[in-house]
mmCIF file of C-alpha atoms in Angstrom:
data_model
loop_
_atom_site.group_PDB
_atom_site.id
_atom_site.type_symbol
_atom_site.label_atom_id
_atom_site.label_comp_id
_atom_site.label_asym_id
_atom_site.label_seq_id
_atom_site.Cartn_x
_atom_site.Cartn_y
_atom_site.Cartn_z
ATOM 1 C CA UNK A 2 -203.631 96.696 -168.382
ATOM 2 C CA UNK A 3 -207.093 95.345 -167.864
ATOM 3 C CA UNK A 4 -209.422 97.056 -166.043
ATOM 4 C CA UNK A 5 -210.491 94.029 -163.954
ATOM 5 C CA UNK A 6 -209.560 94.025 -160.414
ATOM 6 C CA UNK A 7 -209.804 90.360 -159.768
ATOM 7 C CA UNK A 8 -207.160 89.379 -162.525
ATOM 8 C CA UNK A 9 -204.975 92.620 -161.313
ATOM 9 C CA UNK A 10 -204.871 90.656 -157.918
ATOM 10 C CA UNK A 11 -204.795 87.301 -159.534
ATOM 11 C CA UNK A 12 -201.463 88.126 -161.287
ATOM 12 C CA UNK A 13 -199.571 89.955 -158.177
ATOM 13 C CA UNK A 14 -200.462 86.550 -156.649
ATOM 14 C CA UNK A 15 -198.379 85.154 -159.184
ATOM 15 C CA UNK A 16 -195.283 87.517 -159.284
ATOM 16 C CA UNK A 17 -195.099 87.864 -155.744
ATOM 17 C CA UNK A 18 -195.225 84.147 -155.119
ATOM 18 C CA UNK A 19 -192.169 83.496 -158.049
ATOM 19 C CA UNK A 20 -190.235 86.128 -155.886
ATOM 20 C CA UNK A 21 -190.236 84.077 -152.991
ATOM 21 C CA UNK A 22 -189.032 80.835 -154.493
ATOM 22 C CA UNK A 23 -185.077 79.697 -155.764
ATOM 23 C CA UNK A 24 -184.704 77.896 -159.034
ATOM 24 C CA UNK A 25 -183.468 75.234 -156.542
ATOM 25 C CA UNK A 26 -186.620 75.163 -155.078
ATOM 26 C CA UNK A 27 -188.412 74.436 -158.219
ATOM 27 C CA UNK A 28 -185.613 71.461 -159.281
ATOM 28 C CA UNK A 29 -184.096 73.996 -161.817
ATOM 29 C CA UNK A 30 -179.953 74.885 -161.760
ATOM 30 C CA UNK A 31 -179.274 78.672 -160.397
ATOM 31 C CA UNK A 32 -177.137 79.756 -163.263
ATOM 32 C CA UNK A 33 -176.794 83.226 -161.432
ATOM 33 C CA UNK A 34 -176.385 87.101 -162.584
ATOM 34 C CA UNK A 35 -179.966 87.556 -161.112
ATOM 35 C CA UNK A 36 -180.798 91.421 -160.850
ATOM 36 C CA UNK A 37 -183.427 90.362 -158.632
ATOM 37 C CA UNK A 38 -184.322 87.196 -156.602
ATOM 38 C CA UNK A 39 -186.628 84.738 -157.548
ATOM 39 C CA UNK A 40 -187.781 82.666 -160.850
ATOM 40 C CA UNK A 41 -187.737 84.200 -163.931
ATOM 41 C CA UNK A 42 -191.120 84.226 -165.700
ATOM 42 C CA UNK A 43 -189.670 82.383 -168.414
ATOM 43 C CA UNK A 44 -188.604 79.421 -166.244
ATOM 44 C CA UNK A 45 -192.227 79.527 -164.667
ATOM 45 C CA UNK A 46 -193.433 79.727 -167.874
ATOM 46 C CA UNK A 47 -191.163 76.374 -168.864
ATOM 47 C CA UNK A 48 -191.824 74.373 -166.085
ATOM 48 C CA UNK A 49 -196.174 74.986 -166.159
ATOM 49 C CA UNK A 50 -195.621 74.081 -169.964
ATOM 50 C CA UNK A 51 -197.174 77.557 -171.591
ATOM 51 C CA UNK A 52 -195.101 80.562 -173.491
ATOM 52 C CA UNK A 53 -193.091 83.201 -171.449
ATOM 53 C CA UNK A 54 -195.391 85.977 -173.153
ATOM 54 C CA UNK A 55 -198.780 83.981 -172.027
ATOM 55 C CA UNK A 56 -197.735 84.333 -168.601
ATOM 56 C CA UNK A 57 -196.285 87.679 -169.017
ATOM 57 C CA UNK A 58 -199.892 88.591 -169.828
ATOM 58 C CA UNK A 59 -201.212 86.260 -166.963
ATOM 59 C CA UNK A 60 -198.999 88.488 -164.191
ATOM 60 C CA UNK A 61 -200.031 91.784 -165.681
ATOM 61 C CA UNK A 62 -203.932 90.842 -165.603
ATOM 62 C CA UNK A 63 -204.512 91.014 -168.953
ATOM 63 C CA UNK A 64 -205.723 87.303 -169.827
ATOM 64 C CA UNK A 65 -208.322 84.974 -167.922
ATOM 65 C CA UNK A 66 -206.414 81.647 -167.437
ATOM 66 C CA UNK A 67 -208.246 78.161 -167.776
ATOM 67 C CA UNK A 68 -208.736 76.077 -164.739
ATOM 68 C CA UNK A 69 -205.766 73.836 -166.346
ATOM 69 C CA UNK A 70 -203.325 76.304 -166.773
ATOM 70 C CA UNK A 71 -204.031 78.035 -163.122
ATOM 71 C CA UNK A 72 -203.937 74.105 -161.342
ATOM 72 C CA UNK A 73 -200.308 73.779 -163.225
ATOM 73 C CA UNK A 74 -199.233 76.905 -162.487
ATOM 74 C CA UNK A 75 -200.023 76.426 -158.560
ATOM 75 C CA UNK A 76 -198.235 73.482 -158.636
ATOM 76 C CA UNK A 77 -194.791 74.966 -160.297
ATOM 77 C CA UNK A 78 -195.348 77.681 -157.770
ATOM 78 C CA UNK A 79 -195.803 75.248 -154.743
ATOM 79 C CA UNK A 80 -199.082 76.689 -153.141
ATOM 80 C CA UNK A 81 -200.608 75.516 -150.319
ATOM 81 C CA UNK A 82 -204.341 74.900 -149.799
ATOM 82 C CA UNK A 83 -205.355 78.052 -149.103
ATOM 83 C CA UNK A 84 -203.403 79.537 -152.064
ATOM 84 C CA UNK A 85 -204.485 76.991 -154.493
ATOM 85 C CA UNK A 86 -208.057 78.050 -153.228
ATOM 86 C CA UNK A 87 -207.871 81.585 -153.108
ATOM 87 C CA UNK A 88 -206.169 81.464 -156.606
ATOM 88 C CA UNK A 89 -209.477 79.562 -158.372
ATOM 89 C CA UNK A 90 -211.723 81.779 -156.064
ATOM 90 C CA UNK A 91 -209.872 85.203 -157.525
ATOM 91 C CA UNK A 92 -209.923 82.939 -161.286
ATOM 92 C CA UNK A 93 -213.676 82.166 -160.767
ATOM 93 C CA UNK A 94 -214.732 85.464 -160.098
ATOM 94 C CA UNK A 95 -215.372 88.591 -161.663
ATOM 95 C CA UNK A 96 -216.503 87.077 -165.398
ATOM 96 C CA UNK A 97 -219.830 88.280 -166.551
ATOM 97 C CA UNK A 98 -223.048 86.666 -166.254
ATOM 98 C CA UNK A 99 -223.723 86.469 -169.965
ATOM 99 C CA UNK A 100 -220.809 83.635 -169.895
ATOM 100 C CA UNK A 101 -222.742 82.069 -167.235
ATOM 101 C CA UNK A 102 -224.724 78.844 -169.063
ATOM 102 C CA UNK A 103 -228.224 78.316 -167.427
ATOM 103 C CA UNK A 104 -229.016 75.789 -165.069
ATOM 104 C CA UNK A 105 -229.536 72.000 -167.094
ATOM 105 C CA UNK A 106 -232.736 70.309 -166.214
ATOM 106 C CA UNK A 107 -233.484 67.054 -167.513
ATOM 107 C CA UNK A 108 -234.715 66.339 -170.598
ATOM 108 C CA UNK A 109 -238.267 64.982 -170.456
ATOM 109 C CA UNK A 110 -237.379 61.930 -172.344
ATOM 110 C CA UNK A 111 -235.029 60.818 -170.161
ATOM 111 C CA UNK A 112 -237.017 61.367 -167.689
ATOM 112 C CA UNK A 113 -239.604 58.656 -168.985
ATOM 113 C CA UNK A 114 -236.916 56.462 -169.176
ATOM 114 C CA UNK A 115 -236.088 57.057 -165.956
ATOM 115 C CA UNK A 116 -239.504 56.529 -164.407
ATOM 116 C CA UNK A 117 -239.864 53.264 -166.113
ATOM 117 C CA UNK A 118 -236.678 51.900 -165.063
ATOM 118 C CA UNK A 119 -237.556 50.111 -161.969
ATOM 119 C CA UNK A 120 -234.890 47.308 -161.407
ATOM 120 C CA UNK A 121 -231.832 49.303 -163.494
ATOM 121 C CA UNK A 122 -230.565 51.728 -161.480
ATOM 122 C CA UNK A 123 -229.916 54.575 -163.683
ATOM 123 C CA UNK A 124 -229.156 58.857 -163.551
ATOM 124 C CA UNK A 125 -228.500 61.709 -165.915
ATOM 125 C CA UNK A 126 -225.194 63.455 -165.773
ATOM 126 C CA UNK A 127 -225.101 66.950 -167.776
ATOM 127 C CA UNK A 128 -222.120 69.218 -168.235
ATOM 128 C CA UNK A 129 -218.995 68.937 -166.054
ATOM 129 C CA UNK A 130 -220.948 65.563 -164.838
ATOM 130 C CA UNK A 131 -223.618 67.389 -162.596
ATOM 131 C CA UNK A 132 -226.425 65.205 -161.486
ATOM 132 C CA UNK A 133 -229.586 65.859 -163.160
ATOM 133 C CA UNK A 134 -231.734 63.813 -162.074
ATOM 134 C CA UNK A 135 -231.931 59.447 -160.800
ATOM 135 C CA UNK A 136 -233.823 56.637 -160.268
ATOM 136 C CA UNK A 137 -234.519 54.940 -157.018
ATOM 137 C CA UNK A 138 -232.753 52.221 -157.897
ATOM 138 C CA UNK A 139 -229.472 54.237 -158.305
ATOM 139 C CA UNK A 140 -229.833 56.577 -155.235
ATOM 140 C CA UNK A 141 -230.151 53.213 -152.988
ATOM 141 C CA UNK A 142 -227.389 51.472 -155.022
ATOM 142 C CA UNK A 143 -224.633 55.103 -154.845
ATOM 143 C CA UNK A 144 -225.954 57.498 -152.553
ATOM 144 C CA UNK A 145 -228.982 59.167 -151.455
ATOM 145 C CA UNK A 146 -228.859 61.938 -153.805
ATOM 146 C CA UNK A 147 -231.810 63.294 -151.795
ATOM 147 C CA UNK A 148 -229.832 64.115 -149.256
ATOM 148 C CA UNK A 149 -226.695 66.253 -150.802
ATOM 149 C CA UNK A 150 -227.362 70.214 -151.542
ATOM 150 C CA UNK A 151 -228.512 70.446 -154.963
ATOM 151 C CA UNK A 152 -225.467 72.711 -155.377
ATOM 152 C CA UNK A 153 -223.161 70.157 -154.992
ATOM 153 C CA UNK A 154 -225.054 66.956 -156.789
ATOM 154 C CA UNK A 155 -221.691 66.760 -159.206
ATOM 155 C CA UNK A 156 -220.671 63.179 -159.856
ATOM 156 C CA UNK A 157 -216.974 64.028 -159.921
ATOM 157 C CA UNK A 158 -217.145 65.996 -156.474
ATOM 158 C CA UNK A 159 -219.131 62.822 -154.797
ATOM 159 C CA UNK A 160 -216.374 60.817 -156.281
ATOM 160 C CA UNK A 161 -213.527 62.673 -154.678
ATOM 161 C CA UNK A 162 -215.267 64.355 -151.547
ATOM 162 C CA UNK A 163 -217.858 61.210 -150.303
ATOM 163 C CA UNK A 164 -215.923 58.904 -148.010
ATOM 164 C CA UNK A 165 -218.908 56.565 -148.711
ATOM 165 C CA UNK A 166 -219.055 56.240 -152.484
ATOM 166 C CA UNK A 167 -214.745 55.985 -152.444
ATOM 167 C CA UNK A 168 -215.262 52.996 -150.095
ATOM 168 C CA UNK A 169 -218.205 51.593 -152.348
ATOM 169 C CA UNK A 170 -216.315 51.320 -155.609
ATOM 170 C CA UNK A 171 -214.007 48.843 -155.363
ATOM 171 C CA UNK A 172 -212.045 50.024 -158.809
ATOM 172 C CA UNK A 173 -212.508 53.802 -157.208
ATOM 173 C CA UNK A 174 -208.910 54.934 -158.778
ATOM 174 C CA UNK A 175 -209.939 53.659 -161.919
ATOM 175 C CA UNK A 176 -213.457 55.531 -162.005
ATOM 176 C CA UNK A 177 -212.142 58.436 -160.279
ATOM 177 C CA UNK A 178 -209.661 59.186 -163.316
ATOM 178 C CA UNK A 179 -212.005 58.891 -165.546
ATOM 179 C CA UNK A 180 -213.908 61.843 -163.961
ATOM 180 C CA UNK A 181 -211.015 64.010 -164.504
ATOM 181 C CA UNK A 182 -210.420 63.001 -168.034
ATOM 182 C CA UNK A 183 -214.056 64.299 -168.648
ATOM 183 C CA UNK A 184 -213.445 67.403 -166.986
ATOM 184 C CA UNK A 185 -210.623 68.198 -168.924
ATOM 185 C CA UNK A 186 -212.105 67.426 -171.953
ATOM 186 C CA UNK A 187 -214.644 69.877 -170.239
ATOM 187 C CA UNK A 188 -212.128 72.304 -169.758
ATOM 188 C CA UNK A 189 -211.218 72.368 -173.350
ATOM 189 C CA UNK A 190 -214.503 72.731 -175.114
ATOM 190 C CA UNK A 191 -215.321 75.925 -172.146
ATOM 191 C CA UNK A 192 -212.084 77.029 -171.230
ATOM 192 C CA UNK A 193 -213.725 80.273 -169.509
ATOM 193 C CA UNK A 194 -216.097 78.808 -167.791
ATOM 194 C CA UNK A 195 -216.395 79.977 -164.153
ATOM 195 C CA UNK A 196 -218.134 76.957 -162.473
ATOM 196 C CA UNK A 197 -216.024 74.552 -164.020
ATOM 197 C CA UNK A 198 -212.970 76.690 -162.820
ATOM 198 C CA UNK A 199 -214.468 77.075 -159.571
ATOM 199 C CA UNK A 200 -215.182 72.857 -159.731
ATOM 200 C CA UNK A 201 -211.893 72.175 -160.008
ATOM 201 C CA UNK A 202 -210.362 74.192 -157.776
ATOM 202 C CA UNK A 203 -212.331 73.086 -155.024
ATOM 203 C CA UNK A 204 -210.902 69.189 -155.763
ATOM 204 C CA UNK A 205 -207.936 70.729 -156.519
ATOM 205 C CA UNK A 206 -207.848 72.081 -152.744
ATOM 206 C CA UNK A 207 -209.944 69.064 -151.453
ATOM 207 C CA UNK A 208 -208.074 65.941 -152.760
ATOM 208 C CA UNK A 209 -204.232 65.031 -153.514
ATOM 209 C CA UNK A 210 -204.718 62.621 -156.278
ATOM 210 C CA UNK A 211 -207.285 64.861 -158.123
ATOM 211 C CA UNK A 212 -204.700 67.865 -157.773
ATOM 212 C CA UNK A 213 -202.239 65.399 -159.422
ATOM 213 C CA UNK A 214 -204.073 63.603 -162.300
ATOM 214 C CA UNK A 215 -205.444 67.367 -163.465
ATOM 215 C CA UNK A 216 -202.135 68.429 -163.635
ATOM 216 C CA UNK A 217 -200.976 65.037 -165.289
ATOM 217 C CA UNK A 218 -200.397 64.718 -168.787
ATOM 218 C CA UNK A 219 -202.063 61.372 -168.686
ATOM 219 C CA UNK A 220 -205.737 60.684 -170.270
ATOM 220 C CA UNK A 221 -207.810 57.963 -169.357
ATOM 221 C CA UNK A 222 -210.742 56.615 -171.699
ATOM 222 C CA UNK A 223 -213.969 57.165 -170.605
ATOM 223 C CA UNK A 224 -215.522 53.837 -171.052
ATOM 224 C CA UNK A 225 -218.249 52.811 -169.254
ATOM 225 C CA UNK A 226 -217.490 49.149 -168.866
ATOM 226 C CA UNK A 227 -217.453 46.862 -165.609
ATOM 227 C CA UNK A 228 -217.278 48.148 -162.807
ATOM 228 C CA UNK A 229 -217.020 46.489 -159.424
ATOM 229 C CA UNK A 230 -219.247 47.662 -156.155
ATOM 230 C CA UNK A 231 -218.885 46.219 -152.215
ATOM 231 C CA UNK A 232 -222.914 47.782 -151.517
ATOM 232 C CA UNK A 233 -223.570 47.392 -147.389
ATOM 233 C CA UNK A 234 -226.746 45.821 -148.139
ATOM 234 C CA UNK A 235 -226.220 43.262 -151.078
ATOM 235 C CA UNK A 236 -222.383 42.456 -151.100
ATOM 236 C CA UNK A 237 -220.373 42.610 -154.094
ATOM 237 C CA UNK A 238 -221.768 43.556 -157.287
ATOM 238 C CA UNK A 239 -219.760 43.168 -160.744
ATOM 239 C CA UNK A 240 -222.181 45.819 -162.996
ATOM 240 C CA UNK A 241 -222.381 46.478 -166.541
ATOM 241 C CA UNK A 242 -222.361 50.421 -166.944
ATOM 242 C CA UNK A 243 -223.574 51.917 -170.127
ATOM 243 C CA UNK A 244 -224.481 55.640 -171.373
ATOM 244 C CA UNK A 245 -227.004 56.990 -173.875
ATOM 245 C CA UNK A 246 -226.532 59.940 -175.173
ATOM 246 C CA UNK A 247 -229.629 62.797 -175.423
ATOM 247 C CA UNK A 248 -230.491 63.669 -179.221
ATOM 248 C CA UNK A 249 -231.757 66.848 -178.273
ATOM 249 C CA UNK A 250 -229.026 68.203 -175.656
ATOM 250 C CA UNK A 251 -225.470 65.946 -175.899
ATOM 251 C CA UNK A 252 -224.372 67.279 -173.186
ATOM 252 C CA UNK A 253 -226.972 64.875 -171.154
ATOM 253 C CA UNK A 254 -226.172 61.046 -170.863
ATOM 254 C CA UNK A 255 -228.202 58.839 -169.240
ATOM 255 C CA UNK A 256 -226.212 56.506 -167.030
ATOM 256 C CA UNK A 257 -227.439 52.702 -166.315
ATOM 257 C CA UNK A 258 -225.849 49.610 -164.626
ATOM 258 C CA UNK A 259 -226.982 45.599 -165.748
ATOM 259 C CA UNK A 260 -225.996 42.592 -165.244
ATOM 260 C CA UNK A 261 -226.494 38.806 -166.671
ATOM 261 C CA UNK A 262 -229.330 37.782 -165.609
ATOM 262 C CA UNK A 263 -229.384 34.787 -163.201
ATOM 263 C CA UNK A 264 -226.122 35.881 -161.864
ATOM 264 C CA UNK A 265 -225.322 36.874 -158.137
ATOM 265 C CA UNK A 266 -225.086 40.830 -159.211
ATOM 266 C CA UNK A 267 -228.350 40.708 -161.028
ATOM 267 C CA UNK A 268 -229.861 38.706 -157.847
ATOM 268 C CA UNK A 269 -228.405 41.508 -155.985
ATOM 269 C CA UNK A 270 -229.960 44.375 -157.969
ATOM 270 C CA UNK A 271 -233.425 42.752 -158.023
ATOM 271 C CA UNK A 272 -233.178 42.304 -154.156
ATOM 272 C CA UNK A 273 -232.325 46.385 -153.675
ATOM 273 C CA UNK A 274 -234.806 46.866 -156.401
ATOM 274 C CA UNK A 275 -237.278 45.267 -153.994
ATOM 275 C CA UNK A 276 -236.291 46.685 -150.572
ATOM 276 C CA UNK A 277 -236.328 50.538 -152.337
ATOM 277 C CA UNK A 278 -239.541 49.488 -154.596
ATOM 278 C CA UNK A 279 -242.500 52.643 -153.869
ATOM 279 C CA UNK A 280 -244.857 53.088 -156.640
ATOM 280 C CA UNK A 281 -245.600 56.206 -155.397
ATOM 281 C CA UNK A 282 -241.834 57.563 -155.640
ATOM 282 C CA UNK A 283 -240.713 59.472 -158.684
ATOM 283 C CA UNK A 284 -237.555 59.145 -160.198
ATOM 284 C CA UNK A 285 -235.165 62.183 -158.547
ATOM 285 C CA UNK A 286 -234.060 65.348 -160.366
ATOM 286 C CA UNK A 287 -231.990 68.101 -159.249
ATOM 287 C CA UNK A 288 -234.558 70.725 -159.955
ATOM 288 C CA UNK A 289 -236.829 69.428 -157.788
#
């Protein structure tokens, strides 16, 4: 038995919540001769798609589980909200600081780029699509980055928590998918990674569809592609959207949007470009 208390509580979570539920409950047939009510762990083990003896392990606190396994799991075991949440929270917490990465900042060569972009609106996303840093051009086309907590300047959690940027994006389904593709991908590459778990349990909690697609089998390609904008200022915009990738750190991209010149988007763009244009304003970065 490990000798960590937040996985102890994690798994009596888990076994207490299978007592309480039928396999009717849970769309399975009750074949009977049950010594004691509730699933079985194998059949919870069946239905969240993982072996009867990684669970096992799971309920006796013995393993850390990944933020995909724990968001199936809470599904097959119907939790509510504040379940789901306190199940990530308990998930998230407790792991040492050495598996803690440092905080990204952006590289500096981006962050030429960035200042010398002045009518392509363009940002740096890092790992688990965190917002390193942006252009004005990109803050006055999306958001005022300015103005969220640099805590929460994620991409992914804008996408799925900012009733603003869903009603911007006119193909939002389409580019909010493709933020949980990356995140699984995420979750594969640093499957014990506590922000990431504690990232998506907090859209897990915050937002049905996200809650579904991550526990989806589904994977959508993370092309860049056209994407399609209704701004408040300029109308609709049909952009371009491209990504470099950092030589030095991969896990940076920078992010920019274009379109044909002489065409109504690229009018658009050069009119925001004009109405944000302040020689004296830096491009943004999350350390700041």
């Amino acid at each position: 038995m490990t000798g960590d208390a937040h996985l102890n509580d994690l798994g009596e979570i888990l076994k207490a919540r299978r007592a309480d539920l039928t396999p009717r409950t849970v769309g399975l047939p009750d074949t009977g001769g049950r010594r004691v009510p509730g699933l079985r762990r194998e059949e919870v083990a069946l239905l969240a798609a993982i072996s009867t003896d990684y669970y096992t392990r799971l309920e006796q606190g013995r393993i850390q589980p990944s933020a995909s396994v724990l968001a199936a799991l809470a599904d097959v075991l119907q939790f509510d909200d504040a379940q789901r949440g306190r199940l990530f929270e308990l998930a998230s917490s407790g792991r040492g600081e050495t598996r803690r990465r440092p905080a990204q900042k952006v590289h500096p060569h981006f962050r030429r780029i960035l200042d010398e972009l002045a009518t392509t609106p363009a940002l740096v996303l890092g790992r688990y699509l965190d917002i390193l840093a942006w252009n004005p051009l990109a803050a006055a086309l999306l958001t005022d980055f300015d103005k969220v907590p640099a805590n929460k300047r994620n991409y992914a959690r804008l996408m799925f928590t900012d009733p603003a940027l869903r009603e911007l994006c006119l193909d939002w389904r389409t580019n909010a998918r493709a933020c949980v593709t990356h995140l699984r991908l995420e979750a594969a590459r640093y499957p014990g990674d506590p922000r990431l778990a504690a990232l998506v349990g907090e859209l897990s909690v915050a937002d049905a569809d996200f809650r579904q697609w991550w526990a989806g089998r589904r994977m959508n390609g993370l092309r860049m592609g056209t994407k399609r904008l209704r701004h408040p200022l300029v109308g609709d915009l049909t952009l371009d959207w491209d990504s470099l990738t950092c030589a030095a750190d991969p896990t940076q991209k920078l992010v920019f949007a274009t379109a044909d010149p002489g065409a109504p988007s690229h009018d658009g763009l050069l009119f925001l470009a004009s109405w944000t244009a302040d020689p004296d304003q830096p491009a943004g970065d999350a350390a700041a």
